CSV table of C-alpha atoms in Angstrom, one decimal:
chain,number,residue,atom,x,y,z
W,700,UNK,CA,32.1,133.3,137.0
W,701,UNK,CA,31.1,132.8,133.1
W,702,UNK,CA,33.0,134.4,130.6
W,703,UNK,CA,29.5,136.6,129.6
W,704,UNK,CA,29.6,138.2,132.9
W,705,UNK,CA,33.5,138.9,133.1
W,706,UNK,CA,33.0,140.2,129.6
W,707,UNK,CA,30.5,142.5,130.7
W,708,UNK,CA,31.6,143.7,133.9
W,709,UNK,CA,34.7,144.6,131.9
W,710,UNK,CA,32.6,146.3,129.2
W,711,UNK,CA,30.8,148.2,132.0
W,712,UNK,CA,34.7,149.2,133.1
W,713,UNK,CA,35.7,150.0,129.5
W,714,UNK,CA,32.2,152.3,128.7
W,715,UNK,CA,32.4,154.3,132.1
W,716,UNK,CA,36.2,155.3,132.0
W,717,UNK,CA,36.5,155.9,128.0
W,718,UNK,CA,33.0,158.3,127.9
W,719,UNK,CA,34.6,159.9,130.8
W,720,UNK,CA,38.1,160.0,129.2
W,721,UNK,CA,36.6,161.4,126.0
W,722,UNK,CA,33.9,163.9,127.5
W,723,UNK,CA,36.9,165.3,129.8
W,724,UNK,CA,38.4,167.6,127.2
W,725,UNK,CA,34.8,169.4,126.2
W,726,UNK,CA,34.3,169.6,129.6
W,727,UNK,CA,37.8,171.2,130.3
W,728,UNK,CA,37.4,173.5,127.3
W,729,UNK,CA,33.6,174.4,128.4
W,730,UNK,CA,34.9,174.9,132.2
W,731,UNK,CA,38.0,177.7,131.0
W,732,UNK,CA,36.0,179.5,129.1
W,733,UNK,CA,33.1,179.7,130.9
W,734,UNK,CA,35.4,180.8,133.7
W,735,UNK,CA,38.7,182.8,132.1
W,736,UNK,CA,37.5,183.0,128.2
W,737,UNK,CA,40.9,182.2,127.5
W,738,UNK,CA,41.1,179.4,124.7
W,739,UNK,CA,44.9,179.8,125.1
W,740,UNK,CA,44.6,178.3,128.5
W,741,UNK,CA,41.9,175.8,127.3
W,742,UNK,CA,44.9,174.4,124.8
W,743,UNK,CA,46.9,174.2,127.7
W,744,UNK,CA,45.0,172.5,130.0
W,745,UNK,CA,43.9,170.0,127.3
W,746,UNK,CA,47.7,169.9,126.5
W,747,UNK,CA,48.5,169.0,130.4
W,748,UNK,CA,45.7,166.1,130.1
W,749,UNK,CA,46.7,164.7,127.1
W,750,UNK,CA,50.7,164.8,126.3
W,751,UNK,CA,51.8,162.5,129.7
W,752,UNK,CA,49.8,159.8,127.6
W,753,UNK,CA,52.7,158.5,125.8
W,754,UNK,CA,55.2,159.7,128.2
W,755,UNK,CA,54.2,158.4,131.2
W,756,UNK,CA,52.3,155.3,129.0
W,757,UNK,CA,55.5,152.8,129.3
W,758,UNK,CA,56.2,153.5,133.2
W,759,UNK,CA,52.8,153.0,134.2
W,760,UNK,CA,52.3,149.6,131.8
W,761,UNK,CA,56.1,148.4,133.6
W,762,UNK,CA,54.1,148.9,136.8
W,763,UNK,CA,51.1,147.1,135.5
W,764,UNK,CA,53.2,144.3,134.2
W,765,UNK,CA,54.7,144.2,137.6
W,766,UNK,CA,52.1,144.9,140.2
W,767,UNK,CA,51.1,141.7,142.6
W,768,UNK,CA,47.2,142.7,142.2
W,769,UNK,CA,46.1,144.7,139.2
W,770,UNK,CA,43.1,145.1,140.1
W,771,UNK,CA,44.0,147.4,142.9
W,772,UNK,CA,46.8,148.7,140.8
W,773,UNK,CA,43.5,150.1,138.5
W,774,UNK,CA,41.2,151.3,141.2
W,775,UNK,CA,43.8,153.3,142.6
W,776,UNK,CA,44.6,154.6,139.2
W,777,UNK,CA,40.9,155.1,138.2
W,778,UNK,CA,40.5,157.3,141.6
W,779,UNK,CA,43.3,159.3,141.0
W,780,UNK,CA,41.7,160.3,137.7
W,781,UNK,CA,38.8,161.2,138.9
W,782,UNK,CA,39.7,163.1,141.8
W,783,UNK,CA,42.3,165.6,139.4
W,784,UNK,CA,39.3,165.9,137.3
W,785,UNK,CA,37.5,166.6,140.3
W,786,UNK,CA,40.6,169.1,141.2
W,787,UNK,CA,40.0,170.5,137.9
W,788,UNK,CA,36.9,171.7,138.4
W,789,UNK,CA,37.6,173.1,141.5
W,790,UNK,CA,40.9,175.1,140.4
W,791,UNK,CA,40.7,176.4,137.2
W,792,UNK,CA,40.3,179.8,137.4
W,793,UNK,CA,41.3,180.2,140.9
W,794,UNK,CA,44.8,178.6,140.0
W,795,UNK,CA,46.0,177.5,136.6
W,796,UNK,CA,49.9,175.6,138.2
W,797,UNK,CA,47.1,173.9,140.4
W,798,UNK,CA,44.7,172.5,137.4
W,799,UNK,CA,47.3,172.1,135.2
W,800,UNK,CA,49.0,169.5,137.5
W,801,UNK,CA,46.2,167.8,138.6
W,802,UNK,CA,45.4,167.5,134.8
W,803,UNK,CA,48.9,166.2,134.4
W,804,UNK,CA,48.6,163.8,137.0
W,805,UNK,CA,45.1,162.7,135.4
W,806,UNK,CA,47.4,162.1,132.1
W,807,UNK,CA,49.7,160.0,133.9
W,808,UNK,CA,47.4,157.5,134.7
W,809,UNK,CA,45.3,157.4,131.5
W,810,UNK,CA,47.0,154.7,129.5
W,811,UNK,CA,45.3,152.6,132.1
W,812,UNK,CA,41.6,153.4,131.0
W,813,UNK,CA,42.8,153.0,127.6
W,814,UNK,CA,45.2,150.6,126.1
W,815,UNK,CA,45.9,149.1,129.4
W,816,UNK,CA,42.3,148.1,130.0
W,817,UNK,CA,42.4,146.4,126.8
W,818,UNK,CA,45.9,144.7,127.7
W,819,UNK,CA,43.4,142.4,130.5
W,820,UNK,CA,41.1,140.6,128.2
W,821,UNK,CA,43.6,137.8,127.3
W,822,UNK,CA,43.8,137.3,131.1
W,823,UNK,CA,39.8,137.8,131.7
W,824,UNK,CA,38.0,135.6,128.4
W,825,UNK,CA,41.1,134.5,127.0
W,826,UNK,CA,39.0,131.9,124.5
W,827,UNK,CA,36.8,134.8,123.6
W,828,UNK,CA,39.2,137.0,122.3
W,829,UNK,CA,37.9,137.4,119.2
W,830,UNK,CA,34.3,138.9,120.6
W,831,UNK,CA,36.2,140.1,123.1
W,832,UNK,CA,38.2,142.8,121.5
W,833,UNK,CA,35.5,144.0,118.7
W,834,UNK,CA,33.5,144.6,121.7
W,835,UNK,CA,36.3,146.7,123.7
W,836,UNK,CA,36.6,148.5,119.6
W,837,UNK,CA,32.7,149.0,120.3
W,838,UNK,CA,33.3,150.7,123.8
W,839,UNK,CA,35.7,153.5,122.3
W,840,UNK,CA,33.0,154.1,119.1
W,841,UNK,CA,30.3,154.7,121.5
W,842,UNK,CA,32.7,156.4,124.2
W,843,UNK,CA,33.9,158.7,120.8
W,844,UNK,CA,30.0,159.4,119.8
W,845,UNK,CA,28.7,159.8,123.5
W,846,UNK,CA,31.7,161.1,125.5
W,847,UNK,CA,31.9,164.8,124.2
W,848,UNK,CA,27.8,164.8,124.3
W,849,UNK,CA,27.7,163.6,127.7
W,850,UNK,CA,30.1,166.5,128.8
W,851,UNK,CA,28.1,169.6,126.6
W,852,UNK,CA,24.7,168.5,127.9
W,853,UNK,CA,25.4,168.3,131.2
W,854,UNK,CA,27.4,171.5,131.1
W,855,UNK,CA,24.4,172.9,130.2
W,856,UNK,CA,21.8,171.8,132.2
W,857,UNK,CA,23.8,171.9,135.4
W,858,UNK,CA,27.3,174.2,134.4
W,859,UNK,CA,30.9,173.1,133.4
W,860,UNK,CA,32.0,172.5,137.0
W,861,UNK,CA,29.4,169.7,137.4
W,862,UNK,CA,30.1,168.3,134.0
W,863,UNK,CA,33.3,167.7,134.9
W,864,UNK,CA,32.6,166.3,138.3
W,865,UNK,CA,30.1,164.1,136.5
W,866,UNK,CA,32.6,162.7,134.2
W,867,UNK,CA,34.8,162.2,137.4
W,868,UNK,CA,31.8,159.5,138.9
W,869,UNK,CA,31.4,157.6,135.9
W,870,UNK,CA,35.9,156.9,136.3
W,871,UNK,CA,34.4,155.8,140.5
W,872,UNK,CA,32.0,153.9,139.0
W,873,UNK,CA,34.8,152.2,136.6
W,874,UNK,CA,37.0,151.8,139.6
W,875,UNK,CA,34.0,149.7,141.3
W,876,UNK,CA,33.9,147.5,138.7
W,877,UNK,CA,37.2,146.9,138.2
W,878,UNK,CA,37.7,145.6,141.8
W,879,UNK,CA,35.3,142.9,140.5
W,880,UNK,CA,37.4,141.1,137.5
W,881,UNK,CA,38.8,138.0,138.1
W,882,UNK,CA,42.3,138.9,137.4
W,883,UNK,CA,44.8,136.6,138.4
W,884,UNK,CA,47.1,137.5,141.6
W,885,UNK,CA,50.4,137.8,140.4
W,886,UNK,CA,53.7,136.4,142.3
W,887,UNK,CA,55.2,139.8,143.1
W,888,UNK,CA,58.3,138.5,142.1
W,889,UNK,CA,59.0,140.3,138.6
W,890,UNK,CA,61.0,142.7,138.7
W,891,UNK,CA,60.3,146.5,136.6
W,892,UNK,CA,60.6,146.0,133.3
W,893,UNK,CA,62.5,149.0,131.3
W,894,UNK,CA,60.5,151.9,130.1
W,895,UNK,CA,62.2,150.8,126.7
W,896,UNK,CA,61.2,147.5,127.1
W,897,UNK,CA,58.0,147.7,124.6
W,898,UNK,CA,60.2,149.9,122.3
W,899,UNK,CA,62.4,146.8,121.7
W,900,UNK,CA,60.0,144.5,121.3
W,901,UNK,CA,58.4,146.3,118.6
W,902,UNK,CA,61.6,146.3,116.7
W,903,UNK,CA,62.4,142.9,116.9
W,904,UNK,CA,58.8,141.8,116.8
W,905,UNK,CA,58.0,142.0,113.0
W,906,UNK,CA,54.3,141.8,113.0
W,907,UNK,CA,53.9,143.8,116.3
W,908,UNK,CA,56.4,146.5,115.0
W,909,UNK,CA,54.2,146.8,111.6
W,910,UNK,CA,50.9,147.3,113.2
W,911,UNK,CA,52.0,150.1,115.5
W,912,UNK,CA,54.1,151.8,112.3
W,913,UNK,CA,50.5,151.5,110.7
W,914,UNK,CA,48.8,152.6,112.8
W,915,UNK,CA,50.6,155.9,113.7
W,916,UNK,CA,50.6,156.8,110.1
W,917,UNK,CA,47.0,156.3,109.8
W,918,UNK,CA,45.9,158.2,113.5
W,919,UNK,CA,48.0,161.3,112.1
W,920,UNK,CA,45.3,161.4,109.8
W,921,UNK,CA,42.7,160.5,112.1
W,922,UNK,CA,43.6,163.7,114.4
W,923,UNK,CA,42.9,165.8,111.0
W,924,UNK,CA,39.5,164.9,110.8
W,925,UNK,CA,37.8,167.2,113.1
W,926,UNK,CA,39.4,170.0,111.5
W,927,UNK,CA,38.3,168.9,108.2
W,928,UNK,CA,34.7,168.5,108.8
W,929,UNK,CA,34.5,172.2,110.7
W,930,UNK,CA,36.4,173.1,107.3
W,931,UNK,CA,33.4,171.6,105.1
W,932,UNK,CA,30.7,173.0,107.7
W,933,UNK,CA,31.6,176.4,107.1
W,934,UNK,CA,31.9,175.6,103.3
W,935,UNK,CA,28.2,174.9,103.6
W,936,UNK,CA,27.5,177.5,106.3
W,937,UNK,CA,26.0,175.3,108.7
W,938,UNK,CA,28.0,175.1,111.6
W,939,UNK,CA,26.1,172.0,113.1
W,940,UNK,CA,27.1,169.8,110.1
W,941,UNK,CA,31.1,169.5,111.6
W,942,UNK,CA,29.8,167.4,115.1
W,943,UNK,CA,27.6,165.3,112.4
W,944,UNK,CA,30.2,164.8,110.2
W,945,UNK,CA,32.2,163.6,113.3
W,946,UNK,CA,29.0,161.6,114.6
W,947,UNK,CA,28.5,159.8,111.2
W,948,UNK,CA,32.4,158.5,111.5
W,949,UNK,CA,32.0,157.3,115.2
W,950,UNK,CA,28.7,155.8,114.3
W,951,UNK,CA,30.4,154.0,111.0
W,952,UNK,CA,32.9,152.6,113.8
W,953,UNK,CA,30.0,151.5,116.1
W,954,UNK,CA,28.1,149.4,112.9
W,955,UNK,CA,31.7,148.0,112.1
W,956,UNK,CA,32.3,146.5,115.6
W,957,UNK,CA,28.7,145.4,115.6
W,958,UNK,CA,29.4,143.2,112.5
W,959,UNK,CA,32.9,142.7,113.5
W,960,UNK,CA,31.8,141.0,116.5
W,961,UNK,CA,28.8,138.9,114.9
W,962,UNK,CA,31.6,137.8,112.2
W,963,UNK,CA,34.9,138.0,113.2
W,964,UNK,CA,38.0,137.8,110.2
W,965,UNK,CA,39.3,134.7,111.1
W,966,UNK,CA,40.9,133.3,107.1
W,967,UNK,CA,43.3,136.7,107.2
W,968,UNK,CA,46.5,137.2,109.4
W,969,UNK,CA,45.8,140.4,111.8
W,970,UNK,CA,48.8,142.3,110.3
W,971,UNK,CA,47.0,141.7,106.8
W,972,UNK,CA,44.0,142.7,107.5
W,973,UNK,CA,45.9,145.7,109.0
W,974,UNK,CA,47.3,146.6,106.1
W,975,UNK,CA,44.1,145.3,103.8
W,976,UNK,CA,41.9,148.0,105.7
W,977,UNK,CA,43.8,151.0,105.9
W,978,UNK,CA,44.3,150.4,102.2
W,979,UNK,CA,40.7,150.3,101.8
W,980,UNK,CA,39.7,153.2,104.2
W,981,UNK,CA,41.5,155.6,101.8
W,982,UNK,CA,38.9,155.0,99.2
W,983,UNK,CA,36.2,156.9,100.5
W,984,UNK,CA,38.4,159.6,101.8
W,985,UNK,CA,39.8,160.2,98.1
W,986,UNK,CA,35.8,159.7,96.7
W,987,UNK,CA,35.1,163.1,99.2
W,988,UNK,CA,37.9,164.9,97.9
W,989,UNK,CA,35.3,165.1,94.7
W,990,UNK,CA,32.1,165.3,96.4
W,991,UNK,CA,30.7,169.1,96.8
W,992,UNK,CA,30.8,168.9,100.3
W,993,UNK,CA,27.6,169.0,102.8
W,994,UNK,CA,25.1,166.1,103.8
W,995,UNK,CA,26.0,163.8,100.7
W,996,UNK,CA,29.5,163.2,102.1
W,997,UNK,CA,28.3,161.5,105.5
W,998,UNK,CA,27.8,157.9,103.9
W,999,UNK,CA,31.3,158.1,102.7
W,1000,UNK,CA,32.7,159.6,106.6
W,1001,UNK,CA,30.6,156.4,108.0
W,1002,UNK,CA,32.0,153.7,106.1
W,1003,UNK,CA,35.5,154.9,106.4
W,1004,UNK,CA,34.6,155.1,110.3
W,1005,UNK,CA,33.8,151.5,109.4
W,1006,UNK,CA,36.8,150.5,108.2
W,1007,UNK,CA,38.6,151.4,111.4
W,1008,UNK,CA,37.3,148.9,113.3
W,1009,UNK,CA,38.9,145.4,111.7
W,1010,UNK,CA,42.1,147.9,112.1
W,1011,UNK,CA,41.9,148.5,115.5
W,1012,UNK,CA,40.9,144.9,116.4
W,1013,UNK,CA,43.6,143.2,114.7
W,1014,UNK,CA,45.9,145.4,116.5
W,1015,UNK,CA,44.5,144.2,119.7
W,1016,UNK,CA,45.0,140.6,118.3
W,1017,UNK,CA,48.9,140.7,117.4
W,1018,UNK,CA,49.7,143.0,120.9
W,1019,UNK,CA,48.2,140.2,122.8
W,1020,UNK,CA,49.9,137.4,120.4
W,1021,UNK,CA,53.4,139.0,120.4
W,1022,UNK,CA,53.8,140.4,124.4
W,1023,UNK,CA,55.1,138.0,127.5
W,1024,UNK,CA,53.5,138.6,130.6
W,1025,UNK,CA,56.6,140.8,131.6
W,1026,UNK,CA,55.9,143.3,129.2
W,1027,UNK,CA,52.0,142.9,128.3
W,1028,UNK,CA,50.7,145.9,129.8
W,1029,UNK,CA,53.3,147.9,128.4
W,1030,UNK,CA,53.1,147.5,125.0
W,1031,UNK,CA,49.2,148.4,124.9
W,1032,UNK,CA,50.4,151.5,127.0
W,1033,UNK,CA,52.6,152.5,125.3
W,1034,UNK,CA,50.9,151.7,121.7
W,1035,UNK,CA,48.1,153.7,122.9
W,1036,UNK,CA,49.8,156.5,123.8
W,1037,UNK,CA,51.6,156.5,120.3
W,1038,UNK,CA,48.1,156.7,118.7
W,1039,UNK,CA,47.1,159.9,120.7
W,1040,UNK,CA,50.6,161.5,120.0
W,1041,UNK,CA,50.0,160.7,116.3
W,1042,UNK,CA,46.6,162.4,116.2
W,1043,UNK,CA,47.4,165.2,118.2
W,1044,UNK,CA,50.5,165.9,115.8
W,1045,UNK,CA,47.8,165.4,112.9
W,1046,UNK,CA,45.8,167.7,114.1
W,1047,UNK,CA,48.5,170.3,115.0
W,1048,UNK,CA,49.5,169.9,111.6
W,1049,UNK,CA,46.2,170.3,110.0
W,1050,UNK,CA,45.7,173.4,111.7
W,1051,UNK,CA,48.7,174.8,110.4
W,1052,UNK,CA,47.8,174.0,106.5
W,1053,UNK,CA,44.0,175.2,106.9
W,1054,UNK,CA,44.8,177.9,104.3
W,1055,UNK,CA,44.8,174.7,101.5
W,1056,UNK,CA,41.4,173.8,102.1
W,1057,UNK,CA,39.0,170.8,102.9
W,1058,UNK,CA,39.5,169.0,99.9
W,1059,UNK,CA,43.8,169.1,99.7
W,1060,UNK,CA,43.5,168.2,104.0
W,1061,UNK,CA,41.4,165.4,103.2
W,1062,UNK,CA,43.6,164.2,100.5
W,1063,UNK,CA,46.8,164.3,103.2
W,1064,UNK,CA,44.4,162.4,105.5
W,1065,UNK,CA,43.7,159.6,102.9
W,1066,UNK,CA,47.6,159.7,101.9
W,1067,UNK,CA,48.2,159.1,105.7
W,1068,UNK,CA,46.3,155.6,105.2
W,1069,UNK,CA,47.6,154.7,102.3
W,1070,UNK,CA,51.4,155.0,104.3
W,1071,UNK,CA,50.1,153.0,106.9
W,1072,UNK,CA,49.4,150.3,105.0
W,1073,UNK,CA,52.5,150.6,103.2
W,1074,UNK,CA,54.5,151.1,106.5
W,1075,UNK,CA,52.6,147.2,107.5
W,1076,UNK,CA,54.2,145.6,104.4
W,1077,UNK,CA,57.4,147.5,104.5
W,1078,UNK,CA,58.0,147.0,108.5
W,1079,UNK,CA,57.1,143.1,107.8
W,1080,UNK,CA,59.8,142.7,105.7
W,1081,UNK,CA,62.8,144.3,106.7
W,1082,UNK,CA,62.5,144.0,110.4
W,1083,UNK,CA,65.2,141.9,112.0
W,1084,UNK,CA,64.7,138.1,112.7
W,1085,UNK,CA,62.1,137.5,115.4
W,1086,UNK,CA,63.8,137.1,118.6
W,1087,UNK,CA,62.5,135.3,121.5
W,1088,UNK,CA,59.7,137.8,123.2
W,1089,UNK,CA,60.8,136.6,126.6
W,1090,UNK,CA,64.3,137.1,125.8
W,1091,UNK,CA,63.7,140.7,125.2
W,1092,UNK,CA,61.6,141.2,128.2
W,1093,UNK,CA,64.8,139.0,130.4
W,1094,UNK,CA,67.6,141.6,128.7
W,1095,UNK,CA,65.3,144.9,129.2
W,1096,UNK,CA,64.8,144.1,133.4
């Protein structure tokens, strides 16, 4: 099979389980309050979808790591999450301990529609890695701009309950396709690596530790965007401007991986151009601190959207350069499930400093990129000698 059609049956994978993934929290919210009006129980049950990211994130990479076929390893997974969205829609309002655990279960297996599914390309196009992964950066910017969409318009052509089950075919579709990858069959022989496997290997792996420190101090800022633009909407009074503030970001990110793709950074070491961006990203964030708000700040929101996307893929690059086999998986898990943590403590935190203002959040959120970039340098100079990856992984079993 050519490398152009593994790389697109994967995309078709990537597209499928991310919009789905992304649309599943408006549709949650949409279905609890169409149902209960309770948006204390629509935090909750977006809670129970999304905190067993990052705690379940570096069992279910261990098993990833581990498992003799992945690809049935993922189609399992990819049907579970659809069928406790599918619960979802079925249970809440008729029992909340019921749709919150089938959302909790749904959570449990999401690292593997996420970091996970980006933890196959070395294995799938591994001399295309460079197309490769600003493509799979392209399949979260559209999943970011068309995901929630998806969910609102078909919740209201057709109702919340169908919106969710919708969302819950596209995961069956991605579970179809994933069957189809050419993975490798794998001995069955490795043992489970520890949970805290990945954990270790980011300390004692200098440029693998930097780029997740980076990048957690940057997605805390990240998770205060939305906030911020429905801050600036009602500065305007125009309601509609916070989903195009959010659009114009995802849509920066979408042109970025576009270019990225076409002309990949090849002179700069990932970690640098880590650093490099996030740096740069705070410019335009700090330039709309100034601005009076409204339609003349959507440039800036694009190209800092923009400037995510050489981030995220040279954080794809040094995972994939810096994890074994035994422990692969794992660290895009579990690196992915730090990212959501960071934004949703961002965003928590945003909501509790609303009182300052658009301008003073959107300082904090630049500030947050600026310590990213900082954290890169800092983490690449003081962490320990590299040690053998494979070492780690043999200690850690």
């Amino acid at each position: 099979m050519s490398s152009s059609l593994v790389l697109g049956r994967y995309l078709g994978v990537a597209v499928c389980a991310r919009l789905a993934d992304e649309g599943a929290r408006v549709a949650i919210l949409l279905l609890v309050l169409d149902r209960t009006g309770s948006t204390s129980l629509a935090g909750g049950l977006i809670a129970a979808l999304m905190v067993p990211h990052v705690l379940a994130a570096p069992l279910v990479g261990s098993l990833a790591d581990a498992a003799r076929s992945r690809r049935l390893l993922y189609a399992v997974a990819y049907l579970t999450y659809a069928a406790c969205l599918g619960a979802a829609a079925l249970l809440v309002g008729r029992s909340t301990a019921g749709a919150v655990a089938a959302l909790i279960v749904a959570g449990c297996v999401a690292p593997l529609l996420i970091g996970g599914l980006s933890s196959l390309l070395g294995d799938l196009v591994p001399g295309r890695l460079e197309r490769a992964f600003g493509l799979d950066v392209m399949s979260y910017s559209v999943a970011g701009i068309a995901g929630p969409a998806l969910a609102a318009v078909l919740a209201g052509l057709a109702g919340a309950a169908w919106a969710t089950a919708g969302l819950a075919s596209l995961v069956v579709v991605s579970a179809a396709l994933v069957i189809t990858l050419p993975l490798p069959v794998g001995t069955g022989s490795r043992r489970l690596a520890s949970p805290f496997a990945a954990l270790g290997l980011m300390w004692r792996r200098p440029r693998l530790g930097a780029v997740t420190a980076g990048t957690v101090f940057s997605m805390v800022g990240v998770g205060a965007l939305p906030l911020v633009a429905a801050l600036l909407a009602a500065q305007q009074n125009q309601p509609e401007l916070t989903g195009v503030i959010l659009s114009a970001g995802a849509a920066g990110g979408l042109a970025g991986s576009l270019l990225l793709t076409r002309w990949p950074i090849r002179r700069w070491r990932p970690e640098w151009v880590v650093a490099v961006s996030l740096g740069l990203s705070a410019v335009p964030l700090l330039i709309l601190v100034f601005l009076p708000g409204g339609w003349i700040g959507l440039p800036f929101f694009a190209l800092a959207g923009g400037l995510g996307v050489p981030v995220s893929v040279a954080v794809f690059a040094v995972r994939d350069q810096e994890s074994p086999p035994g422990v692969r998986t794992q660290v895009f898990t579990l690196g992915a499930g730090l990212k959501v943590t960071a934004a949703a403590a961002g965003a928590a935190g945003a909501g509790l400093a609303a009182g300052l203002g658009a301008p003073a959040l959107l300082a904090a959120v630049a500030a947050c990129q600026l310590l990213g970039a900082i954290a890169v340098v800092l983490v690449c100079r003081v962490t320990p000698a590299t040690e053998p990856a494979d070492s780690i992984v043999s200690q850690a079993n």
